[in-house]
Every structure is written in structure tokens, then in C-alpha cells.
Amino acid sequence: QVQLVESGGGLVQAGGSLRLSCAASGRTFSRNAIAWFRQAPGKERVFVAAMSWSGLRTAYADSVKGRFTVSRDNAKNTMYLQMNSLNTEDAAVYYCAASLDSGLGNLPRYEHEYNYWGQGTQVTVSS
């Protein structure tokens, strides 16, 4: 059974940082694109960041560009999202996802392009 398990969410003051982790089990994702999405209360889930299997290609939503960094450790089958300069608009449930696509072509940015999902981790930002 394939599982993605996020951790690292919590409460942080505006301007602070958090690092989310997503550990995969059940299969290796070293040849697959991975991504982070988020969903704020009352809103749709939206793309945050993605990375190709090699780690050489990345993509970010405009709202997080320059503040968030996606990374992966294929040896540990784990992905990360480093979030800096957090603001109240970043508060959401964050989900990690893995695609069956390698990301060598167009890096997947849409939910339907991802096949495996974590259960989500809450990020709360206080002003």
C-alpha cells in the first residue's frame, strides 16, 4: 500500500519559517515528479510547488516564489517544502503529492496529474 505522510505543520508567527516533510512508503518515487498543494478554508486546493524526479526542474506558484523551496531526498524517499517569510495568506492545509510522470516534460501543476496524495498537514500563521 502506497502512503505519503506529511509532517512539520504547526503554528508560526508571520515572518517565521516552517519546513514540511513528506515521507513515502510502499513504493519508491525516485523517478517521479512530486509536488505540494495547499487548501485554505473555503477555498479550492491549489498548486504550490513541484519538482522533477531529478530535482533539476522546479516550478512555483507566483504567490510563494522566492519564499518557498521544494526539495527531495530520493535515498530517503522523502520530499520537503521549506517555507520562509510566512504570512497569514499562507495558512492552509498542505498536501504532498506524487505523480507517475517523471516531470521531464512539462512539470505537472494540476491535481489530476498527481496519483498519490498525503493526508495533509495544517499550517497556521498568526499575525
Coordinates of N, CA, C and O in Angstrom, one line a residue:
Q1 N 0.9 -1.2 0.0 CA 0.0 0.0 0.0 C 0.9 1.2 0.0 O 1.8 1.4 0.8
V2 N 0.6 2.1 -0.9 CA 1.4 3.4 -1.0 C 0.9 4.4 0.0 O -0.3 4.6 0.0
Q3 N 1.8 5.0 0.7 CA 1.4 6.0 1.6 C 2.3 7.2 1.5 O 3.5 7.1 1.4
L4 N 1.8 8.4 1.6 CA 2.5 9.6 1.7 C 2.1 10.3 3.1 O 0.9 10.5 3.3
V5 N 3.0 10.6 3.9 CA 2.7 11.1 5.2 C 3.5 12.4 5.4 O 4.7 12.4 5.5
E6 N 2.7 13.5 5.6 CA 3.3 14.8 5.8 C 3.5 15.0 7.3 O 2.8 14.4 8.2
S7 N 4.5 15.9 7.6 CA 4.7 16.3 9.0 C 5.4 17.7 8.9 O 5.8 18.1 7.9
G8 N 5.4 18.3 10.1 CA 6.1 19.6 10.2 C 5.2 20.8 10.2 O 5.7 21.9 10.4
G9 N 3.9 20.6 10.0 CA 3.0 21.7 10.1 C 2.9 22.2 11.6 O 3.4 21.6 12.5
G10 N 2.2 23.4 11.7 CA 2.0 23.9 13.1 C 1.7 25.4 13.0 O 1.3 25.9 12.0
L11 N 1.8 26.0 14.2 CA 1.6 27.4 14.3 C 2.9 28.2 14.3 O 3.8 27.9 15.0
V12 N 2.9 29.3 13.5 CA 4.0 30.1 13.4 C 3.6 31.6 13.3 O 2.5 31.8 12.7
Q13 N 4.4 32.4 13.8 CA 4.1 33.9 13.6 C 4.5 34.3 12.2 O 5.3 33.8 11.5
A14 N 3.8 35.4 11.8 CA 4.0 36.0 10.5 C 5.5 36.4 10.4 O 6.1 36.9 11.4
G15 N 6.1 36.1 9.3 CA 7.5 36.3 9.1 C 8.4 35.1 9.5 O 9.6 35.1 9.2
G16 N 7.8 34.1 10.1 CA 8.6 33.0 10.5 C 8.7 31.9 9.4 O 8.3 32.1 8.3
S17 N 9.3 30.8 9.8 CA 9.5 29.7 8.8 C 9.1 28.4 9.4 O 9.0 28.1 10.6
L18 N 8.8 27.5 8.4 CA 8.4 26.1 8.7 C 9.0 25.2 7.6 O 9.1 25.7 6.5
R19 N 9.3 24.0 8.0 CA 9.8 23.0 7.0 C 8.8 21.8 7.1 O 8.8 21.1 8.1
L20 N 8.1 21.6 6.0 CA 7.3 20.4 5.9 C 8.1 19.2 5.3 O 8.9 19.4 4.4
S21 N 7.7 18.1 5.7 CA 8.3 16.9 5.2 C 7.2 15.9 4.7 O 6.1 16.0 5.2
C22 N 7.5 15.1 3.8 CA 6.6 14.1 3.3 C 7.3 12.8 3.0 O 8.1 12.8 2.1
A23 N 7.0 11.8 3.8 CA 7.7 10.5 3.7 C 6.8 9.6 2.9 O 5.7 9.4 3.3
A24 N 7.4 8.9 1.9 CA 6.7 8.0 1.1 C 7.0 6.5 1.5 O 8.2 6.2 1.9
S25 N 6.1 5.7 1.5 CA 6.3 4.2 1.7 C 5.4 3.4 0.8 O 4.5 3.9 0.2
G26 N 5.8 2.2 0.6 CA 5.0 1.3 -0.3 C 5.6 1.2 -1.7 O 5.3 0.3 -2.4
R27 N 6.2 2.3 -2.1 CA 6.9 2.3 -3.4 C 7.9 3.4 -3.4 O 7.7 4.4 -2.7
T28 N 8.9 3.4 -4.3 CA 9.8 4.5 -4.4 C 9.3 5.5 -5.5 O 8.7 5.1 -6.5
F29 N 9.6 6.8 -5.2 CA 9.2 7.8 -6.1 C 10.4 8.5 -6.7 O 10.3 9.7 -7.1
S30 N 11.5 7.8 -6.7 CA 12.7 8.5 -7.2 C 12.7 8.8 -8.6 O 13.5 9.7 -9.1
R31 N 11.8 8.2 -9.4 CA 11.7 8.5 -10.8 C 10.4 9.3 -11.2 O 10.0 9.4 -12.3
N32 N 9.8 9.9 -10.1 CA 8.5 10.6 -10.3 C 8.6 12.0 -9.9 O 9.3 12.4 -9.0
A33 N 7.8 12.9 -10.6 CA 7.6 14.2 -10.2 C 6.8 14.3 -8.8 O 5.9 13.5 -8.6
I34 N 7.2 15.2 -8.0 CA 6.5 15.4 -6.8 C 6.0 16.9 -6.6 O 6.6 17.8 -7.3
A35 N 5.1 17.1 -5.8 CA 4.5 18.5 -5.6 C 3.9 18.7 -4.3 O 3.7 17.8 -3.5
W36 N 3.7 20.0 -4.0 CA 3.0 20.4 -2.8 C 1.8 21.3 -3.3 O 1.9 22.1 -4.2
F37 N 0.6 21.0 -2.7 CA -0.6 21.8 -2.9 C -1.0 22.3 -1.5 O -0.6 21.8 -0.5
R38 N -1.9 23.3 -1.5 CA -2.5 23.7 -0.3 C -4.0 24.1 -0.5 O -4.4 24.5 -1.6
Q39 N -4.7 24.0 0.6 CA -6.1 24.4 0.6 C -6.4 25.2 1.8 O -6.3 24.7 3.0
A40 N -6.8 26.4 1.6 CA -7.3 27.3 2.7 C -8.8 27.1 2.9 O -9.5 26.6 2.1
P41 N -9.3 27.4 4.1 CA -10.7 27.2 4.4 C -11.6 27.9 3.4 O -11.4 29.1 3.1
G42 N -12.5 27.1 2.9 CA -13.5 27.7 2.0 C -13.0 27.9 0.6 O -13.7 28.5 -0.3
K43 N -11.8 27.4 0.3 CA -11.2 27.6 -1.0 C -10.8 26.3 -1.6 O -10.7 25.3 -0.9
E44 N -10.5 26.3 -2.9 CA -10.1 25.1 -3.6 C -8.6 24.8 -3.3 O -7.8 25.7 -3.0
R45 N -8.3 23.6 -3.5 CA -6.9 23.2 -3.3 C -6.1 23.8 -4.5 O -6.5 23.6 -5.7
V46 N -4.9 24.4 -4.3 CA -4.2 25.0 -5.3 C -2.7 24.5 -5.3 O -2.2 24.1 -4.3
F47 N -2.1 24.7 -6.4 CA -0.7 24.3 -6.6 C 0.2 25.2 -5.9 O 0.0 26.4 -5.8
V48 N 1.3 24.7 -5.2 CA 2.3 25.5 -4.6 C 3.6 25.3 -5.2 O 4.3 26.3 -5.6
A49 N 4.1 24.1 -5.4 CA 5.4 23.9 -5.9 C 5.5 22.4 -6.4 O 4.8 21.6 -6.0
A50 N 6.4 22.3 -7.4 CA 6.7 20.9 -7.9 C 8.2 20.8 -8.3 O 8.9 21.7 -8.5
M51 N 8.6 19.5 -8.4 CA 10.0 19.2 -8.7 C 10.0 17.9 -9.6 O 9.3 17.0 -9.3
S52 N 10.8 17.9 -10.6 CA 11.0 16.7 -11.4 C 11.7 15.6 -10.6 O 12.3 15.9 -9.6
W53 N 11.8 14.4 -11.2 CA 12.4 13.3 -10.4 C 13.9 13.6 -10.2 O 14.4 13.2 -9.1
S54 N 14.5 14.3 -11.1 CA 15.9 14.5 -11.0 C 16.2 15.6 -10.0 O 17.4 15.8 -9.5
G55 N 15.2 16.4 -9.7 CA 15.5 17.6 -8.9 C 16.0 18.8 -9.6 O 16.2 19.9 -9.0
L56 N 16.2 18.6 -10.9 CA 16.8 19.7 -11.7 C 15.8 20.8 -12.1 O 16.2 21.9 -12.5
R57 N 14.5 20.4 -12.2 CA 13.5 21.3 -12.6 C 12.5 21.5 -11.5 O 12.1 20.6 -10.8
T58 N 12.2 22.8 -11.3 CA 11.2 23.1 -10.2 C 10.2 24.1 -10.8 O 10.5 24.8 -11.8
A59 N 9.1 24.2 -10.2 CA 8.1 25.2 -10.5 C 7.4 25.7 -9.2 O 7.2 24.9 -8.3
Y60 N 7.0 26.9 -9.2 CA 6.4 27.5 -8.0 C 5.2 28.4 -8.4 O 5.2 29.0 -9.5
A61 N 4.2 28.4 -7.6 CA 3.2 29.4 -7.7 C 3.7 30.8 -7.5 O 4.7 31.0 -6.7
D62 N 3.2 31.8 -8.2 CA 3.7 33.1 -8.1 C 3.7 33.6 -6.6 O 4.5 34.4 -6.2
S63 N 2.7 33.2 -5.9 CA 2.5 33.7 -4.5 C 3.5 33.2 -3.6 O 3.7 33.8 -2.5
V64 N 4.3 32.2 -3.9 CA 5.3 31.7 -3.0 C 6.7 31.8 -3.5 O 7.7 31.5 -2.8
K65 N 6.8 32.2 -4.8 CA 8.1 32.2 -5.4 C 9.1 33.2 -4.6 O 8.7 34.3 -4.3
G66 N 10.3 32.7 -4.4 CA 11.3 33.4 -3.6 C 11.2 33.2 -2.1 O 12.1 33.6 -1.4
R67 N 10.1 32.6 -1.7 CA 9.9 32.4 -0.2 C 9.9 30.9 0.1 O 10.4 30.5 1.2
F68 N 9.4 30.1 -0.8 CA 9.3 28.6 -0.6 C 10.3 27.9 -1.4 O 10.6 28.3 -2.6
T69 N 10.8 26.8 -0.9 CA 11.7 25.9 -1.7 C 11.4 24.5 -1.5 O 11.2 24.0 -0.4
V70 N 11.1 23.8 -2.7 CA 10.8 22.4 -2.7 C 12.1 21.6 -2.9 O 13.0 22.1 -3.6
S71 N 12.2 20.5 -2.2 CA 13.4 19.7 -2.4 C 13.0 18.2 -2.2 O 11.9 17.9 -1.7
R72 N 14.0 17.3 -2.5 CA 13.7 15.9 -2.3 C 15.0 15.2 -1.9 O 16.1 15.6 -2.3
D73 N 14.8 14.1 -1.2 CA 16.0 13.2 -0.9 C 15.5 11.8 -1.4 O 14.8 11.1 -0.7
N74 N 15.9 11.5 -2.6 CA 15.4 10.2 -3.2 C 15.9 9.0 -2.4 O 15.3 7.9 -2.4
A75 N 17.1 9.1 -1.8 CA 17.6 8.0 -1.0 C 16.7 7.7 0.2 O 16.5 6.6 0.7
K76 N 16.0 8.8 0.7 CA 15.1 8.6 1.9 C 13.6 8.6 1.4 O 12.8 8.4 2.3
N77 N 13.4 8.7 0.1 CA 12.0 8.7 -0.4 C 11.2 9.7 0.3 O 10.0 9.5 0.7
T78 N 11.8 10.9 0.4 CA 11.2 12.0 1.2 C 11.3 13.3 0.4 O 12.3 13.5 -0.2
M79 N 10.2 14.1 0.5 CA 10.2 15.4 -0.1 C 10.0 16.5 1.0 O 9.5 16.1 2.1
Y80 N 10.4 17.7 0.7 CA 10.4 18.8 1.7 C 9.8 20.0 1.0 O 9.9 20.2 -0.2
L81 N 9.3 20.9 1.9 CA 8.9 22.2 1.5 C 9.4 23.2 2.6 O 8.8 23.2 3.7
Q82 N 10.4 23.9 2.3 CA 10.9 25.0 3.2 C 10.1 26.2 2.9 O 10.1 26.7 1.8
M83 N 9.5 26.8 4.0 CA 8.6 27.9 3.8 C 9.2 29.0 4.7 O 9.3 28.9 5.9
N84 N 9.6 30.1 4.1 CA 10.1 31.3 4.8 C 9.2 32.5 4.6 O 8.4 32.5 3.7
S85 N 9.4 33.5 5.4 CA 8.7 34.7 5.4 C 7.2 34.4 5.2 O 6.5 35.0 4.4
L86 N 6.7 33.6 6.1 CA 5.3 33.2 6.1 C 4.4 34.4 6.4 O 4.7 35.2 7.3
N87 N 3.2 34.4 5.7 CA 2.2 35.4 6.1 C 0.9 34.7 6.2 O 0.8 33.5 6.0
T88 N -0.1 35.5 6.7 CA -1.4 34.9 7.0 C -2.1 34.3 5.8 O -2.9 33.3 6.0
E89 N -1.7 34.7 4.6 CA -2.3 34.1 3.4 C -1.7 32.8 3.1 O -2.3 32.0 2.3
D90 N -0.7 32.4 3.8 CA -0.1 31.1 3.6 C -0.8 30.0 4.5 O -0.5 28.8 4.3
A91 N -1.6 30.4 5.4 CA -2.3 29.5 6.3 C -3.2 28.6 5.5 O -4.0 29.0 4.7
A92 N -3.0 27.3 5.6 CA -3.8 26.3 4.8 C -3.4 24.9 5.3 O -2.5 24.7 6.1
V93 N -4.1 23.9 4.8 CA -3.7 22.5 4.9 C -2.8 22.2 3.7 O -3.2 22.5 2.5
Y94 N -1.6 21.8 3.9 CA -0.7 21.5 2.9 C -0.6 20.0 2.6 O -0.5 19.2 3.5
Y95 N -0.7 19.7 1.3 CA -0.7 18.3 0.9 C 0.5 18.0 0.0 O 0.8 18.8 -0.9
C96 N 1.2 16.9 0.2 CA 2.2 16.5 -0.8 C 1.6 15.5 -1.7 O 0.5 14.8 -1.4
A97 N 2.2 15.4 -2.9 CA 1.6 14.5 -3.9 C 2.7 14.0 -4.8 O 3.8 14.6 -5.0
A98 N 2.5 12.8 -5.4 CA 3.5 12.2 -6.3 C 2.8 11.8 -7.6 O 1.7 11.3 -7.5
S99 N 3.5 12.0 -8.7 CA 2.9 11.7 -10.0 C 3.6 10.5 -10.5 O 4.7 10.2 -10.2
L100 N 2.9 9.8 -11.4 CA 3.5 8.7 -12.2 C 4.4 9.3 -13.3 O 5.1 8.6 -14.0
D101 N 4.2 10.6 -13.6 CA 5.0 11.3 -14.6 C 6.4 11.6 -14.0 O 6.5 11.9 -12.8
S102 N 7.4 11.6 -14.8 CA 8.7 11.9 -14.3 C 9.0 13.4 -14.2 O 9.9 13.9 -13.4
G103 N 8.2 14.2 -14.9 CA 8.4 15.6 -14.9 C 9.4 16.1 -15.8 O 9.8 17.3 -15.8
L104 N 9.9 15.2 -16.7 CA 11.0 15.6 -17.6 C 10.4 16.5 -18.8 O 11.1 17.2 -19.4
G105 N 9.1 16.3 -19.0 CA 8.4 17.1 -20.0 C 7.9 18.3 -19.3 O 8.6 19.0 -18.5
N106 N 6.6 18.6 -19.4 CA 6.0 19.7 -18.7 C 5.8 19.3 -17.2 O 5.3 18.2 -17.0
L107 N 6.3 20.1 -16.3 CA 6.2 19.7 -14.9 C 4.8 19.8 -14.5 O 4.1 20.8 -14.6
P108 N 4.2 18.7 -14.0 CA 2.8 18.7 -13.6 C 2.4 19.8 -12.6 O 3.1 19.9 -11.6
R109 N 1.3 20.5 -12.8 CA 0.9 21.5 -11.9 C -0.6 21.4 -11.4 O -1.1 22.1 -10.6
Y110 N -1.2 20.4 -12.0 CA -2.7 20.2 -11.7 C -2.9 18.9 -10.9 O -2.2 17.9 -11.0
E111 N -4.0 19.0 -10.1 CA -4.3 17.9 -9.2 C -4.5 16.6 -9.9 O -4.0 15.6 -9.5
H112 N -5.1 16.6 -11.1 CA -5.4 15.4 -11.8 C -4.2 14.7 -12.3 O -4.2 13.6 -12.8
E113 N -3.0 15.4 -12.3 CA -1.8 14.9 -12.8 C -1.0 14.1 -11.7 O 0.0 13.6 -12.0
Y114 N -1.5 14.2 -10.5 CA -0.9 13.5 -9.4 C -1.7 12.3 -9.0 O -2.9 12.4 -8.8
N115 N -1.0 11.2 -8.7 CA -1.7 9.9 -8.5 C -1.7 9.5 -7.0 O -2.6 8.7 -6.6
Y116 N -0.8 10.1 -6.2 CA -0.7 9.7 -4.8 C -0.7 11.0 -4.0 O 0.0 11.9 -4.3
W117 N -1.5 10.9 -2.9 CA -1.6 12.1 -2.0 C -1.4 11.8 -0.6 O -1.8 10.7 -0.1
G118 N -0.9 12.7 0.2 CA -0.8 12.6 1.6 C -2.1 13.1 2.2 O -3.0 13.6 1.5
Q119 N -2.2 13.0 3.5 CA -3.4 13.3 4.2 C -3.5 14.8 4.6 O -4.6 15.3 5.0
G120 N -2.4 15.5 4.5 CA -2.4 16.9 4.7 C -1.9 17.3 6.1 O -2.0 16.5 7.0
T121 N -1.3 18.4 6.2 CA -0.8 18.9 7.5 C -1.1 20.4 7.6 O -1.0 21.2 6.6
Q122 N -1.6 20.8 8.7 CA -2.1 22.2 8.9 C -1.0 23.1 9.2 O -0.1 22.9 10.0
V123 N -1.0 24.3 8.5 CA -0.1 25.4 8.8 C -1.0 26.6 9.2 O -1.8 27.0 8.4
T124 N -0.7 27.1 10.3 CA -1.4 28.3 10.8 C -0.4 29.4 11.0 O 0.6 29.2 11.6
V125 N -0.7 30.6 10.6 CA 0.2 31.7 10.7 C -0.6 32.8 11.4 O -1.6 33.3 11.0
S126 N 0.0 33.2 12.5 CA -0.6 34.3 13.4 C 0.0 35.6 13.0 O 1.2 35.7 12.7
S127 N -0.8 36.6 13.0 CA -0.4 38.0 12.7 C 0.2 38.7 13.8 O 0.1 38.3 15.0

